[in-house]
Amino acid sequence: MINVTQRLSKLTRSALRFSRFEQLLKCPICQAQMQVIAEKSLVCQRNHTFDFARQGYIHLMTRSIPSQYDKELFVSRRNVITNSELFTPLTNEIAMIIDKQLNVNTDLTMIDMGTGEGSHLYNISKLLREKYGQKTIGFGLDISKAGIIEAAKHYDSLSWLVADIANSPFTDKSFQVILNILSPANYQEFTRLLGDDGLIIKVIPGKNYLQELRQFFYQNRKQQDYSNKGVVSGFNVNFQVIKHQTLTYQIQLNQSLLKSLLKMTPLTWHASNDKINQFLDSRVTEITVHVEILVGKKKE
């Protein structure tokens, strides 16, 4: 039997979900408190108004920021994450870290900064609920409208925003967990959003991340070598590091998933169709995931 909530439009369901967490929201223009009005708009005390989209997300950008990411990339990314095990060990590890490091008796407030099409946030939230019995209040934020539309289309149990990670529409100390997975960061904003006992988890590529692609598409070029030392150093400066671990494994992908992987990674964005076809014909099936997981808290 379909309940009343399921019969509501995605727009209305999203507005109702946001209305339960109005205390977390602030206007990205004037920083005033916000309120859901008439189950269709977010309006601040100074009357700045943002309407929920029919797809079930809200657009809170105050300026245009160009994005290189299009719908095809996010569809491909979701295909890889959903239909393969390429990122499963990583999401399992993140969920376990959250369970071990936090002792929360209420629903966990969690945001994925630079969420893309939202698959990582959805999978981590699902793991926390099903494996660890921890319910989450999840938000996914990205500057890419194409990514957020895909997120809202497939994962309508979570809240999705087109917004800037450098000027997010949330009040101070709103979140117990901040995720930043293979995505750019803004540590000043992350520090503002993180609760005093909260956890920030940043995932960065290691030197062997997708090494099969890097070696093939960047033969004899300096891009074949990758160093994340600067990123690690920046994290260490801004947060009290409580865990820094490396995760390395290989996963086999079939031809269809390899095609999706090639469409989602920047490593192939400037490659010719001939070069891409050469890689697909090269019989490479195992792909290496090598990431570093940085876990931190606010500095005392």
XYZ file of N, CA and C in Angstrom, residues 6 23 28 36 41 48 52 64 67 97 99 108 138 141 146 166 171 190 214 220 222 234 251 254 259-260 268:
81
model
N 4.392 8.990 0.144
C 4.877 8.501 -1.143
C 4.103 9.104 -2.303
N 16.471 24.592 11.580
C 17.431 25.185 12.515
C 18.861 25.083 12.012
N 22.295 31.962 2.231
C 23.627 32.130 1.668
C 23.921 33.568 1.233
N 10.916 27.042 5.641
C 10.190 26.510 4.496
C 8.785 27.101 4.501
N 9.148 26.636 -0.913
C 10.239 27.606 -0.964
C 10.957 27.695 0.368
N 14.813 36.767 1.220
C 15.486 36.115 0.105
C 14.840 34.739 -0.077
N 12.159 25.179 -4.245
C 12.533 23.782 -4.453
C 12.228 23.391 -5.899
N 27.433 32.327 -10.196
C 27.676 31.254 -11.157
C 29.125 30.775 -11.059
N 31.390 24.569 -14.073
C 31.704 23.191 -13.711
C 32.021 22.403 -14.975
N 34.554 3.461 10.401
C 35.245 4.531 11.124
C 34.239 5.402 11.874
N 31.259 4.602 12.912
C 30.686 3.841 14.022
C 31.649 3.750 15.202
N 22.212 10.936 13.338
C 23.506 11.545 13.036
C 23.354 12.566 11.909
N 21.020 13.091 6.330
C 22.068 13.277 5.347
C 21.798 14.398 4.357
N 25.926 18.149 -0.990
C 26.105 19.490 -1.543
C 27.132 19.463 -2.668
N 23.904 19.356 -12.519
C 23.714 18.057 -13.165
C 23.893 16.909 -12.173
N 32.352 26.758 -0.296
C 33.012 27.889 0.371
C 32.007 28.835 1.022
N 24.204 26.684 9.395
C 24.673 27.404 10.574
C 25.937 26.751 11.131
N 34.665 24.004 6.436
C 34.448 22.720 7.108
C 34.585 22.874 8.622
N 46.337 5.828 -15.530
C 47.374 6.863 -15.514
C 48.576 6.444 -16.361
N 55.146 8.317 -20.240
C 56.345 9.158 -20.305
C 56.054 10.645 -20.054
N 54.858 13.670 -16.955
C 54.947 13.877 -15.514
C 53.625 13.605 -14.800
N 47.984 20.118 4.318
C 46.918 21.076 4.580
C 45.900 20.561 5.580
N 40.021 -4.341 -8.270
C 38.692 -4.852 -8.598
C 38.610 -5.069 -10.102
N 34.067 -5.240 -16.000
C 33.795 -5.686 -17.364
C 33.885 -4.498 -18.327
N 34.044 1.337 -19.646
C 33.629 2.490 -20.445
C 33.090 3.596 -19.553
N 32.302 3.215 -18.555
C 31.769 4.214 -17.616
C 32.885 4.840 -16.799
N 41.002 10.857 -18.432
C 40.770 10.585 -19.856
C 40.066 11.737 -20.575
